Structure formats: structure tokens, C-alpha cells
mmCIF file of C-alpha atoms in Angstrom:
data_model
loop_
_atom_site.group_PDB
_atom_site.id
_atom_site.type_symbol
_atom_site.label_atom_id
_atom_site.label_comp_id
_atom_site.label_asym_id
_atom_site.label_seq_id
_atom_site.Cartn_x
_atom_site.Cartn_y
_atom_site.Cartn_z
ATOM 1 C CA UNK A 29 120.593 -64.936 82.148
ATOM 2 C CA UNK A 30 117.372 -64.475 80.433
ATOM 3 C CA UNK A 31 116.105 -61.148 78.200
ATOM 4 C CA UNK A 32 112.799 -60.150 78.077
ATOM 5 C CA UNK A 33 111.743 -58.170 75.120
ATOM 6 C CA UNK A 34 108.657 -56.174 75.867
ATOM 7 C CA UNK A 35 106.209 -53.835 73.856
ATOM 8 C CA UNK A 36 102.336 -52.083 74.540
ATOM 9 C CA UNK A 37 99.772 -51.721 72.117
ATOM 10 C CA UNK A 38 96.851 -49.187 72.920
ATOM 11 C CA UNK A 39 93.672 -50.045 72.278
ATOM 12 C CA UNK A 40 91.313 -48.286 74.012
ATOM 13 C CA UNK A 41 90.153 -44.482 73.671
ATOM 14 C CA UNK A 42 91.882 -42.962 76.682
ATOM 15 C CA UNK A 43 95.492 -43.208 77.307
ATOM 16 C CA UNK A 44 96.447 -46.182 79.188
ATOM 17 C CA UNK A 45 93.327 -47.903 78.850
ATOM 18 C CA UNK A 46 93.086 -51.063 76.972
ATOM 19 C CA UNK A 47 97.099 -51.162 76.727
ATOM 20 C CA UNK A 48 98.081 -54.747 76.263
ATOM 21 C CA UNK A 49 101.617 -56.414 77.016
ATOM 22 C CA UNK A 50 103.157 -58.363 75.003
ATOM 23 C CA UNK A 51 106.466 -59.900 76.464
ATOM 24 C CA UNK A 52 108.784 -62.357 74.868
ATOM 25 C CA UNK A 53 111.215 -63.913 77.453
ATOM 26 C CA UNK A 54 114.159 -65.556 75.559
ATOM 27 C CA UNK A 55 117.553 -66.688 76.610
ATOM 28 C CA UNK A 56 121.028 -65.461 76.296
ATOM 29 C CA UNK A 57 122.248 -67.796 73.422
ATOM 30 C CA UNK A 58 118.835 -67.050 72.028
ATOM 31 C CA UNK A 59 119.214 -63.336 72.341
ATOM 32 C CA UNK A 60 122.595 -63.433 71.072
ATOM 33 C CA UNK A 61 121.353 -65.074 67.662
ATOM 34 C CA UNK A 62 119.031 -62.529 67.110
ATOM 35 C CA UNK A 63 122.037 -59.956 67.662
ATOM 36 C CA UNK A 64 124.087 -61.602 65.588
ATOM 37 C CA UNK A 65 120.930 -61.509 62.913
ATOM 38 C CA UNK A 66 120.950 -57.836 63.124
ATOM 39 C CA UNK A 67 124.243 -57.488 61.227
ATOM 40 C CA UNK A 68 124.000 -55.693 57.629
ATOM 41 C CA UNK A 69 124.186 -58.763 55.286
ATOM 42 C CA UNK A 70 121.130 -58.940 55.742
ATOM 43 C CA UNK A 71 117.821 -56.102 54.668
ATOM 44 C CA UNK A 72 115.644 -55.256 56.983
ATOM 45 C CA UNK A 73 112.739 -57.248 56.019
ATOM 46 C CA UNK A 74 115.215 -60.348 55.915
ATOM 47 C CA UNK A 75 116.480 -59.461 59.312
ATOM 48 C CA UNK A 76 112.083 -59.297 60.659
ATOM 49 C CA UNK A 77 111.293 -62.451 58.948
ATOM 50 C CA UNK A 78 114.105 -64.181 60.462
ATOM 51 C CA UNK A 79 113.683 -62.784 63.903
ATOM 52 C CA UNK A 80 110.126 -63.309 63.667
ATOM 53 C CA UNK A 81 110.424 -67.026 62.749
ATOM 54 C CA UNK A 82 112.912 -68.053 65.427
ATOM 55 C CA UNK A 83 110.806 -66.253 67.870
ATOM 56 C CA UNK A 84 107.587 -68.106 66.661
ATOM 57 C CA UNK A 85 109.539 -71.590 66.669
ATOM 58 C CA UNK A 86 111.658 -71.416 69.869
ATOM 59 C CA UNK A 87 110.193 -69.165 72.962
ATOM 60 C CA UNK A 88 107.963 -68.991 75.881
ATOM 61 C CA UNK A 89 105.219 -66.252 75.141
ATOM 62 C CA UNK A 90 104.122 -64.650 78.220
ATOM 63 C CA UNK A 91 101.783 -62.199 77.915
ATOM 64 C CA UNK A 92 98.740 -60.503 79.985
ATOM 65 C CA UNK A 93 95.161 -60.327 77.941
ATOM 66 C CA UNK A 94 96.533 -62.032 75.087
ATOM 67 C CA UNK A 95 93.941 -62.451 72.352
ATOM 68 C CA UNK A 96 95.348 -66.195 70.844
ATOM 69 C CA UNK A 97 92.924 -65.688 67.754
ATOM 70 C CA UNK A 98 95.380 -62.716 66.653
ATOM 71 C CA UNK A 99 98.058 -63.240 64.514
ATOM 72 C CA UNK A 100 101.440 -63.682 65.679
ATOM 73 C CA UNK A 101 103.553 -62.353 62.719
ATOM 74 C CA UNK A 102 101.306 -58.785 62.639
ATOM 75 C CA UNK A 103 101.712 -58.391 66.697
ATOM 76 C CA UNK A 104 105.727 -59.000 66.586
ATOM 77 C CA UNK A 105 105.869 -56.921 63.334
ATOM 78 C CA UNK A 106 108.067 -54.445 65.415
ATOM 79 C CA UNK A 107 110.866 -56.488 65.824
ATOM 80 C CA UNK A 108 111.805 -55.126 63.073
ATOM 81 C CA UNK A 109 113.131 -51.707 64.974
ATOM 82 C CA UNK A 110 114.614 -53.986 67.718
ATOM 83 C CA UNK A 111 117.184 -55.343 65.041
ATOM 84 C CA UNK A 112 117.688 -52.186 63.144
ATOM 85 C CA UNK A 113 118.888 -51.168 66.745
ATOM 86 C CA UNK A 114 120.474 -53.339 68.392
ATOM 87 C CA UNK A 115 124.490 -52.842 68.971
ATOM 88 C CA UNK A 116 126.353 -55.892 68.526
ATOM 89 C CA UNK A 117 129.394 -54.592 69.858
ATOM 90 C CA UNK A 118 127.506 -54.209 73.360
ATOM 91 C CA UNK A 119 127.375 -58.071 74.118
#
């Protein structure tokens, strides 16, 4: 089983126009690390950086008018608020 993890960023004037997508498709032991990363011995911005680096390292980016001159780290900054919510007792 595989997990995507998917966000929009708006960029244009209008609603809807400009929106970009951004999805991350990861793996279940993959996913399950970054639950197990959510857990509260660690803070938040421990929690992003490590989410963000194993991210960055290990998966498949597939994403639709992807600018590859932007940097990585700023566009997955909201991982952050996919940790701080995430129920571990779910999986």
C-alpha cells in the first residue's frame, strides 16, 4: 500500500487559478516512520526537520508544474501540521 500526501499552493489572482500540486507518494513502512516521528519526544520543529529530511532523501516527487529552481525545504514547510496531526493509534 502506498500514501500519497498532497497539498495546493495558490498563486494566481483568482481562485483556482495558478494552484499548483504538490504530491509526495511514499510507502507504508515509510509512512509509518513518519507516524511514529510524530510522537511527543520530540518539538515540533524537530518533528518538520526530521520529516522534511527523510522526505528529501527517500521519495518519489510527483508533482504537476513543478518549478525545480524552488526550494524544497520552504514548499514542504507544512509538514509540519501533518505531524502535529497525525494519530498514531489509527495505524
Amino acid at each position: 500500500m502506498a500514501y500519497n500526501i498532497t497539498h495546493g499552493q495558490a498563486s494566481g489572482e483568482k481562485k483556482g487559478v495558478g494552484m499548483k500540486e504538490h504530491r509526495i507518494r511514499i510507502n507504508e513502512v515509510s509512512w509509518n516512520k513518519l507516524v511514529a516521528m510524530s510522537n511527543k519526544q520530540f518539538d515540533a520543529h524537530e518533528r518538520m526537520e526530521q520529516a522534511i529530511d527523510l522526505l528529501y532523501d527517500n521519495y518519489i516527487f510527483q508533482q504537476t508544474n513543478f518549478d525545480y529552481s524552488e526550494d524544497i525545504r520552504s514548499r514542504l514547510s507544512s509538514i509540519e501540521s501533518l505531524l502535529q496531526g497525525m494519530d498514531t493509534d489509527l495505524l
